[in-house]
Short mmCIF file of C-alpha atoms and ligand atoms in Angstrom, two decimals:
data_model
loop_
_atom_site.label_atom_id
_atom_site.label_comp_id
_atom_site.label_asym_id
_atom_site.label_seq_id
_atom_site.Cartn_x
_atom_site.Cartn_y
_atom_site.Cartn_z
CA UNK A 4 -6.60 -13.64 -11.37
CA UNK A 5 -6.43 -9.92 -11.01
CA UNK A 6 -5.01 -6.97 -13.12
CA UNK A 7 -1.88 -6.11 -11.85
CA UNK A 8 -1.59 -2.35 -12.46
CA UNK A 9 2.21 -2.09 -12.72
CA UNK A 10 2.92 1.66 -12.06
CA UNK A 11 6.69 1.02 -13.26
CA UNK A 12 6.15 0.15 -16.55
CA UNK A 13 3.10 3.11 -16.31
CA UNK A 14 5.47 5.44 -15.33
CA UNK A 15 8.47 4.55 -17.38
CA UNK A 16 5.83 5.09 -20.10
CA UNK A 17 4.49 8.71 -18.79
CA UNK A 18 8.26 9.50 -18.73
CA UNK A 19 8.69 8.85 -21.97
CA UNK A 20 6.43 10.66 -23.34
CA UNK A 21 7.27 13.91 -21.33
CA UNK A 22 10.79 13.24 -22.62
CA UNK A 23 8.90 13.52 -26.23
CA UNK A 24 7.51 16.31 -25.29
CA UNK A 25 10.59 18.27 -23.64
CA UNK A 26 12.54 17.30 -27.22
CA UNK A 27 9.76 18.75 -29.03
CA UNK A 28 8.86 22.25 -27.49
CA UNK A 29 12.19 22.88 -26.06
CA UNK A 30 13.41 24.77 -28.96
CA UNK A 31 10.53 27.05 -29.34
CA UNK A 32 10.44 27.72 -25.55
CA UNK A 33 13.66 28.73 -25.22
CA UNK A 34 15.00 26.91 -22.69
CA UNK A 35 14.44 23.73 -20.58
CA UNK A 36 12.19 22.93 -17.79
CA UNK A 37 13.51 23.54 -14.49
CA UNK A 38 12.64 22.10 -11.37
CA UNK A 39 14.09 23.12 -7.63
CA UNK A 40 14.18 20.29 -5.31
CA UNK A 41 14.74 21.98 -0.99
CA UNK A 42 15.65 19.24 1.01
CA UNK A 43 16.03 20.47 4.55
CA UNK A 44 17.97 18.00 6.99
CA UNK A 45 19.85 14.60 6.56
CA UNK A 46 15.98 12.35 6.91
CA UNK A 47 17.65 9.27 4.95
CA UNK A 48 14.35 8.18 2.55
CA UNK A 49 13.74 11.56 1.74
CA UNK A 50 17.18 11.66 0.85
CA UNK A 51 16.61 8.94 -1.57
CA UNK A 52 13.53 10.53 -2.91
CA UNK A 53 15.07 13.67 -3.82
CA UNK A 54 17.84 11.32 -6.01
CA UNK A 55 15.01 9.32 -7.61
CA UNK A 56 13.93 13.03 -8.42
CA UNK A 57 17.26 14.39 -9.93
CA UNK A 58 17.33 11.31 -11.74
CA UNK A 59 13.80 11.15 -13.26
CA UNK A 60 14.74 15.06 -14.56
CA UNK A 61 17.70 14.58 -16.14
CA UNK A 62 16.13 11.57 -18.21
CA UNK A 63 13.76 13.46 -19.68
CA UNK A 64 15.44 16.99 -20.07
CA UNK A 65 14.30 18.88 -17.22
CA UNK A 66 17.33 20.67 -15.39
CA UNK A 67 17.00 19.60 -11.80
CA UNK A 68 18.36 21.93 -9.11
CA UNK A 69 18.29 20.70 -5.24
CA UNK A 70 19.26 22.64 -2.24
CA UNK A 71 20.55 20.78 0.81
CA UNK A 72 19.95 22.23 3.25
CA UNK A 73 20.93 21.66 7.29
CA UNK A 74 17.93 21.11 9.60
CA UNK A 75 19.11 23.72 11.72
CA UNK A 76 18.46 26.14 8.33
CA UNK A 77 16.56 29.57 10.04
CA UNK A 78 13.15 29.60 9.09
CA UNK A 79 13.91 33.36 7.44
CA UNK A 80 16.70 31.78 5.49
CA UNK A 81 14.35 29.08 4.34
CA UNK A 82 11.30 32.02 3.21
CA UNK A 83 14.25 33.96 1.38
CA UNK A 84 15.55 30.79 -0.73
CA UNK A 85 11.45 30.05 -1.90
CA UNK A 86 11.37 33.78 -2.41
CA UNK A 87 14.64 33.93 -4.84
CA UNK A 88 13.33 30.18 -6.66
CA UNK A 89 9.91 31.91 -7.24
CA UNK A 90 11.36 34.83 -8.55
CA UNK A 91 13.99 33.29 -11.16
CA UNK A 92 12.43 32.50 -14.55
CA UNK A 93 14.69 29.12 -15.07
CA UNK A 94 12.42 27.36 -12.32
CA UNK A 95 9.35 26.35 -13.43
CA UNK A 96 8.49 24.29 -10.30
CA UNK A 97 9.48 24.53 -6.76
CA UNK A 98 9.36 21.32 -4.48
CA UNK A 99 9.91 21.20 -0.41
CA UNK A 100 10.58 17.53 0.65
CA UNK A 101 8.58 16.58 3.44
CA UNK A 102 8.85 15.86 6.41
CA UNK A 103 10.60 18.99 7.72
CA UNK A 104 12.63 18.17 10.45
CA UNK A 105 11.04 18.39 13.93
CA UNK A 106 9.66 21.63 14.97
CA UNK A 107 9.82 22.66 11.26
CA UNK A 108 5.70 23.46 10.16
CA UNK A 109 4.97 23.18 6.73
CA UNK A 110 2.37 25.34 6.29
CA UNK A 111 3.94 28.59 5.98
CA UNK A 112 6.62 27.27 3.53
CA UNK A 113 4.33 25.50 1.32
CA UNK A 114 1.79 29.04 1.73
CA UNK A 115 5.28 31.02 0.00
CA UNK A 116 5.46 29.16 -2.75
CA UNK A 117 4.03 30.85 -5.82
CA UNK A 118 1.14 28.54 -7.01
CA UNK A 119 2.09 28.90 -10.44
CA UNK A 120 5.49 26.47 -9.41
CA UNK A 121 3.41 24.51 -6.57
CA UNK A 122 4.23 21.36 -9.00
CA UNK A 123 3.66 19.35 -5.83
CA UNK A 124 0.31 20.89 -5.83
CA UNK A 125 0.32 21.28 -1.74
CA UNK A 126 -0.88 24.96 -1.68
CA UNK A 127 -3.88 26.47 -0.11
CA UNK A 128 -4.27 27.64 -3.66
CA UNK A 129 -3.89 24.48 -5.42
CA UNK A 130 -5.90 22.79 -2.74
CA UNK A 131 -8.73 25.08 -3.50
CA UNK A 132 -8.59 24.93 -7.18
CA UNK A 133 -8.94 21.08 -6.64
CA UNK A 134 -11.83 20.92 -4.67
CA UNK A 135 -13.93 24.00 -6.46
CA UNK A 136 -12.99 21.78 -9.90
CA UNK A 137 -11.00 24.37 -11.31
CA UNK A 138 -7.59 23.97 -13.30
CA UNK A 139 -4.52 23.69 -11.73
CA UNK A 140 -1.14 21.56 -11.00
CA UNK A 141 -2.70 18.33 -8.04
CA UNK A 142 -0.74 16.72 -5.67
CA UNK A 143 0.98 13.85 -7.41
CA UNK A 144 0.48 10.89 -5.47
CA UNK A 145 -3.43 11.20 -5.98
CA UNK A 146 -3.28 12.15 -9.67
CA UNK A 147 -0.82 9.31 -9.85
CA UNK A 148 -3.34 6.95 -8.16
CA UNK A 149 -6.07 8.65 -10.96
CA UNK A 150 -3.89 8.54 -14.13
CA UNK A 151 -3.16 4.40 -13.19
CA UNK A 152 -7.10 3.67 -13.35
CA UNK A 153 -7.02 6.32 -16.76
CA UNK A 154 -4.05 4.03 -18.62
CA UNK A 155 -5.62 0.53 -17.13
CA UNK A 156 -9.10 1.44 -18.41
CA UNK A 157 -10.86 1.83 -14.84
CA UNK A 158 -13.20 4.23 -14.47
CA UNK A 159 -14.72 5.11 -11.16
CA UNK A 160 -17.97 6.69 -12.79
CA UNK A 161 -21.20 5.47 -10.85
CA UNK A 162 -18.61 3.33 -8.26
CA UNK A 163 -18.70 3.37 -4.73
CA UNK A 164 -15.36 4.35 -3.89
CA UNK A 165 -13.80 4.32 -0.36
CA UNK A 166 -10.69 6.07 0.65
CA UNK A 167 -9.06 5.10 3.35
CA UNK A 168 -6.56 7.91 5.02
CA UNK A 169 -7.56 11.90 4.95
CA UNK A 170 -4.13 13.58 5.02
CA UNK A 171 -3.96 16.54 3.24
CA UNK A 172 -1.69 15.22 0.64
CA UNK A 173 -3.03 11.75 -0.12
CA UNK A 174 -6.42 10.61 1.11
CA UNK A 175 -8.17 14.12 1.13
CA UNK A 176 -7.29 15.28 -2.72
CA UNK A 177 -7.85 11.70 -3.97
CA UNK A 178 -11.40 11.96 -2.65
CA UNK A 179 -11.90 14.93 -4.10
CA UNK A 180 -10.61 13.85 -7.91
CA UNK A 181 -12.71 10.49 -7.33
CA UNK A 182 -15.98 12.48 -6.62
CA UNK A 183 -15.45 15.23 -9.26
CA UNK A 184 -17.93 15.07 -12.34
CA UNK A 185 -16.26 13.70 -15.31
CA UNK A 186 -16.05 9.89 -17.38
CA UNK A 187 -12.65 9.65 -15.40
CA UNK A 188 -13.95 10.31 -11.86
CA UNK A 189 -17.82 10.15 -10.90
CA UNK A 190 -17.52 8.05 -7.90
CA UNK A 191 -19.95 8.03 -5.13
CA UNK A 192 -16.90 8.21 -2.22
CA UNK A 193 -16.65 7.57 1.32
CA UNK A 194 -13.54 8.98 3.74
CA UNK A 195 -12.34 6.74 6.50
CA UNK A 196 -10.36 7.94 9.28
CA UNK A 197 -9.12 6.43 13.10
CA UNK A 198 -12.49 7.84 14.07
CA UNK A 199 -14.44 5.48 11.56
CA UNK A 200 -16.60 3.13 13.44
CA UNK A 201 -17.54 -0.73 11.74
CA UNK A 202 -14.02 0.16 8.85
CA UNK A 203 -14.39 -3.41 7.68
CA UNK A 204 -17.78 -2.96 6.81
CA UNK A 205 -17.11 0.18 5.21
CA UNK A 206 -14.95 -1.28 3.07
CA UNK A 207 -16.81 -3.96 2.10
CA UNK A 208 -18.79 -1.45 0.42
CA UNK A 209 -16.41 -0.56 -2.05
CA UNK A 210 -15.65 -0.95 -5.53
CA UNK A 211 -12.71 1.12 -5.79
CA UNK A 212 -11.02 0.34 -2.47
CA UNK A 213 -8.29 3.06 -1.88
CA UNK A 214 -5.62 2.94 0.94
CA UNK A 215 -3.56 5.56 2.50
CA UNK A 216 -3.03 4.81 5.99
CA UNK A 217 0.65 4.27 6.79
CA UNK A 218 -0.02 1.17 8.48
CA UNK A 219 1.87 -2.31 7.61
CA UNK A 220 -0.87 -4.90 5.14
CA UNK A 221 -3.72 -3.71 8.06
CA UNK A 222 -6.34 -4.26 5.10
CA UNK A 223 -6.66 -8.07 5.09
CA UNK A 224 -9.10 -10.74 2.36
CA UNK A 225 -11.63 -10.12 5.05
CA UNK A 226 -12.06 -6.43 4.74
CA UNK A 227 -12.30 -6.49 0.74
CA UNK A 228 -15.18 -7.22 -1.61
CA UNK A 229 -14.94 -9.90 -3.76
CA UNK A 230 -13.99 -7.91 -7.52
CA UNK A 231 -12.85 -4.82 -6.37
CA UNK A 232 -10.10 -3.02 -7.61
CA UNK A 233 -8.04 -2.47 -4.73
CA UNK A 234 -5.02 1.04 -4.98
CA UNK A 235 -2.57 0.43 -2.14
CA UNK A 236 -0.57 3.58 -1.55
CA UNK A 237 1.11 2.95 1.61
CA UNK A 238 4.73 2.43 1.66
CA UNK A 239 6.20 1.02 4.97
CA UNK A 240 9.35 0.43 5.64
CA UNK A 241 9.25 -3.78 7.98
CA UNK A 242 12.66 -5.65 8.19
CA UNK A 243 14.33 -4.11 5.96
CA UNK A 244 11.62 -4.45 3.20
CA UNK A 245 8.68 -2.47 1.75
CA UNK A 246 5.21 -3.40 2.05
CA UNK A 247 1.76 -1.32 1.20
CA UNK A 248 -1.41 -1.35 3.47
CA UNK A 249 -2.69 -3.86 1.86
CA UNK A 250 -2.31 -7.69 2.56
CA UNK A 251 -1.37 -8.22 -1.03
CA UNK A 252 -1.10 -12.11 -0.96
CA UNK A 253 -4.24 -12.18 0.59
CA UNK A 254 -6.36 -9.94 -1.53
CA UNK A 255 -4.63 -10.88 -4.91
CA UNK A 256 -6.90 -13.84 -5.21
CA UNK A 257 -10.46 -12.14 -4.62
CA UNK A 258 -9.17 -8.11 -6.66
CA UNK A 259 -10.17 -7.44 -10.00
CA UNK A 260 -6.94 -5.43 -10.18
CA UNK A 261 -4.57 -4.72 -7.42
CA UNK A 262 -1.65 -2.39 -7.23
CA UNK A 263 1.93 -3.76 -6.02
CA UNK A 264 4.11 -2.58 -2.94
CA UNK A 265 6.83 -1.17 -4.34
CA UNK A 266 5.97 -1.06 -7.90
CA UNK A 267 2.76 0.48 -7.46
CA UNK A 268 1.78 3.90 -6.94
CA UNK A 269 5.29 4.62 -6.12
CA UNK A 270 6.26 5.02 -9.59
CA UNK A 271 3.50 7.34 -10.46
CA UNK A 272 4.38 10.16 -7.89
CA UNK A 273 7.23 11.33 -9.62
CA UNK A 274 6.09 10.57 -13.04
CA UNK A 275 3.33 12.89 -11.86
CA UNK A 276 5.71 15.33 -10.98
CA UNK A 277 7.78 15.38 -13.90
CA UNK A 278 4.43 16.20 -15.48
CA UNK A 279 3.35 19.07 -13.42
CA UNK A 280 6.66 20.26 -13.98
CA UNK A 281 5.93 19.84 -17.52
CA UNK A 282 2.72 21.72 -17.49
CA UNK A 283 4.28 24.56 -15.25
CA UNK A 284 6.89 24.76 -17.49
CA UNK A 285 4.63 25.32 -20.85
CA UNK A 286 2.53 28.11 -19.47
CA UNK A 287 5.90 29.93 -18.06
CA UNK A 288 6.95 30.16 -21.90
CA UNK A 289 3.75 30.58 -23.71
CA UNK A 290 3.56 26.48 -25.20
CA UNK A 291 0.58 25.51 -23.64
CA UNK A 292 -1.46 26.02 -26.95
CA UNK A 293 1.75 24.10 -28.87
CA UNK A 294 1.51 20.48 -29.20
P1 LIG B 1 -0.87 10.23 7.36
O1 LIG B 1 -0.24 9.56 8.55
O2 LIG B 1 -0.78 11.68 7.19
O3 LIG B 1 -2.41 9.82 7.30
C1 LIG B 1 -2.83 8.53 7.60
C2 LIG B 1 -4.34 8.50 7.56
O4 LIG B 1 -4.76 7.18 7.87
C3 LIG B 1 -4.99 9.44 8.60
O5 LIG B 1 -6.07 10.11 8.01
C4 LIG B 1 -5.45 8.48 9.68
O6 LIG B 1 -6.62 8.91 10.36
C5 LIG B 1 -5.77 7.23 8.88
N1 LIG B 1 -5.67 6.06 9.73
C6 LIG B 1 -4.63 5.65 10.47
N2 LIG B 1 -4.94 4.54 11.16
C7 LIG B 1 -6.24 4.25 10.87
C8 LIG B 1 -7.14 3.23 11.27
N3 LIG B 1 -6.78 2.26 12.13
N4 LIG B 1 -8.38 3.24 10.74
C9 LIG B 1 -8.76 4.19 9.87
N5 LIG B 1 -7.95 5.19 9.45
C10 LIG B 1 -6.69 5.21 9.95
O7 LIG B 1 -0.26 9.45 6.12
P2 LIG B 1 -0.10 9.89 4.55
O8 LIG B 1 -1.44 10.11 3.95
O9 LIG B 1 0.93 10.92 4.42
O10 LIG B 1 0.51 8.53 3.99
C11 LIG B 1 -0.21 7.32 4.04
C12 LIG B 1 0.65 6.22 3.47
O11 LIG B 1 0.92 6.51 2.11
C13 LIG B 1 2.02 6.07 4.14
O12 LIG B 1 2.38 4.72 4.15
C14 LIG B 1 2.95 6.82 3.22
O13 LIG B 1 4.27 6.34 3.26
C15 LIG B 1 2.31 6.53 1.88
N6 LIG B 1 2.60 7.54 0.87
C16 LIG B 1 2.94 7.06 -0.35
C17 LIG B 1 3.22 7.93 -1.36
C18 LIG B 1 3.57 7.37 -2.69
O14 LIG B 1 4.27 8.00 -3.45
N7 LIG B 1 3.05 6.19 -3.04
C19 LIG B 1 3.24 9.38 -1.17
C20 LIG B 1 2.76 9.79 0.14
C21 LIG B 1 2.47 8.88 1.12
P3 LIG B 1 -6.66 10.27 11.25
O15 LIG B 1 -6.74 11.38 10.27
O16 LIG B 1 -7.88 10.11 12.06
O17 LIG B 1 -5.39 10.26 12.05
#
C-alpha cells in the first residue's frame, strides 16, 4: 500500500511552527507580520481562498489585511493600491488573487509589486531568481509540492521526474526546483504540455510523477509506473465535489506514495504562504540572522 502524503496534517504542522516562530521574534521585531490579500471581483472559490487566507494569518499571528475590490476597479486605481501596500512598512507581503476578472492581465500587476513582498513569488523577479538558483520568496504551490517530499523523506536526487502542466505558476517553477542541484532536488525532469506526443509513455518514465493539468483524474493506472510516487495538484471542481488529475482509486494500488484530492497539496499552498510571509517579514525588520 502506498504512503499517503497527507498535506493537512503537513501543513497544520508548518503552521505551527511559524506560529512558534511569530511568538518568538515578534517582540524583538517590533511588530507583527503583515500580509495584504487584493481580491478583485465577486469569482466565488477565490472568494473562499482569500478566507482560508485570513484565517490561516490570524492563527499564527500574522495581521491579515484584504481589499475587495469590484471587478469593474480601474486598472490605475488597482497600480495606486499595490503602490500604497508596497510603500507601507506594516505589509510585509502583498498577494493578488488570481484569476482577474475577464479582460483584467496579470502581468502588469504582478510586474508592480515590489519583489521584496512578492510572497506569492509570481514576479519576473522572483521567477528569475528561481530559475538562475538564487535566493528568493517561490511560488507556493510548487514549494508546497517540494517541502511534502522534504517532511515525507522523498528525495528526487538522481530521479526521473516528469511534470505534467507548464503554467507559469505551477508546472514551470516546480520543474525548475526539481532540476536544481541540491540533496532535496537533483531530478533528471521532463515538461509535458497539450503539444506532448506518446504522454502515456512519457509518464511511464517517471519516478516522481507530477500533475498540474486542470483536467478531471485524466492520469489513469495505465499511464503510471508501478512504485512511483505520484503529486496530484489539480483541483477540479465535478458534481459538486473535488477531485485531482489523478485517478486516485486507480493508482493508489500500484504508488509508492500518492497525494490526496483535497487534502493534498492544497494544504501546502497557504502553509507556503504563511511562510514566505514569514521570511518577508524577518528581513523587513532585521530577524533573519535571529532564530
Ligand atoms: P493551466 O491551465 O494554467 O495549465 C495547465 C497545463 O496543463 C498547461 O501547461 C497545459 O498545456 C497542460 N495540459 C492541459 N491538457 C493537457 C493534455 N491533454 N496533455 C498534456 N498537457 C496538458 O493550469 P494551472 O497550472 O494553473 O493549474 C493546474 C491545476 O492545478 C488546476 O486543476 C488548478 O486548479 C490546480 N492548482 C492547484 C493549486 C493548489 O493549491 N493545489 C494551485 C494552483 C493550481 P499547454 O501549456 O500546452 O496549454
Amino acid at each position: 500500500m502506498p504512503i499517503i502524503l497527507d498535506g493537512k496534517a503537513t501543513a497544520a504542522a508548518i503552521r505551527s511552527e511559524l506560529k512558534e516562530t511569530v511568538a518568538a521574534l515578534t517582540a524583538r521585531a517590533g511588530r507583527r507580520p503583515g500580509l495584504a490579500v487584493i481580491l478583485i471581483g465577486e469569482d466565488p472559490p477565490s472568494q473562499v481562498y482569500v478566507r482560508f487566507k485570513e484565517r490561516a494569518c490570524a492563527e499564527i499571528g500574522v495581521i491579515s489585511e484584504a481589499f475587495r475590490l469590484p471587478a469593474s476597479t480601474p486598472q490605475s486605481e488597482l497600480m495606486a493600491l499595490i503602490d500604497r501596500l508596497n510603500d507601507r512598512e506594516d505589509m510585509d507581503g502583498i498577494l493578488l488573487q488570481l484569476p482577474l476578472p475577464d479582460g483584467l492581465e496579470s502581468h502588469p500587476f504582478l510586474g508592480r509589486i515590489r519583489p521584496d513582498k512578492d510572497v506569492d513569488g509570481f514576479h519576473p523577479e522572483s521567477m528569475g531568481r528561481l530559475s538562475l538558483g538564487l535566493p528568493g520568496l517561490r511560488p507556493c504551490t510548487p514549494e508546497g509540492v517540494m517541502e511534502l517530499m522534504r517532511r515525507y523523506g522523498i528525495s528526487p536526487s538522481g530521479k526521473r521526474a516528469v511534470v505534467v502542466g507548464r503554467s507559469n505558476i505551477v508546472g514551470k517553477p516546480l520543474a525548475y526546483m526539481l532540476a536544481a542541484p541540491g540533496k532535496d532536488a537533483n531530478a533528471t525532469v521532463t515538461v509535458c504540455h497539450s503539444g506532448t506526443r506518446n504522454l502515456a509513455d512519457v509518464c511511464r518514465e517517471a519516478d516522481i510523477l507530477c500533475v498540474a493539468m486542470g483536467k478531471p483524474r485524466f492520469i489513469t493506472a495505465d499511464m503510471v509506473r508501478p512504485g512511483a510516487v505520484v503529486l496530484d495538484i489539480g483541483i477540479n471542481r465535478v458534481n459538486g465535489g473535488l477531485c485531482g488529475d489523478c485517478d486516485y482509486e486507480g493508482i493508489y494500488p500500484i504508488a509508492s506514495a500518492i497525494t490526496p484530492v483535497p487534502g493534498g497539496v492544497g494544504p501546502m499552498t497557504i502553509a507556503i504562504l504563511l511562510r514566505n510571509t514569514i521570511k518577508a517579514w524577518r528581513a523587513h525588520t532585521g530577524m533573519d540572522q535571529e532564530s
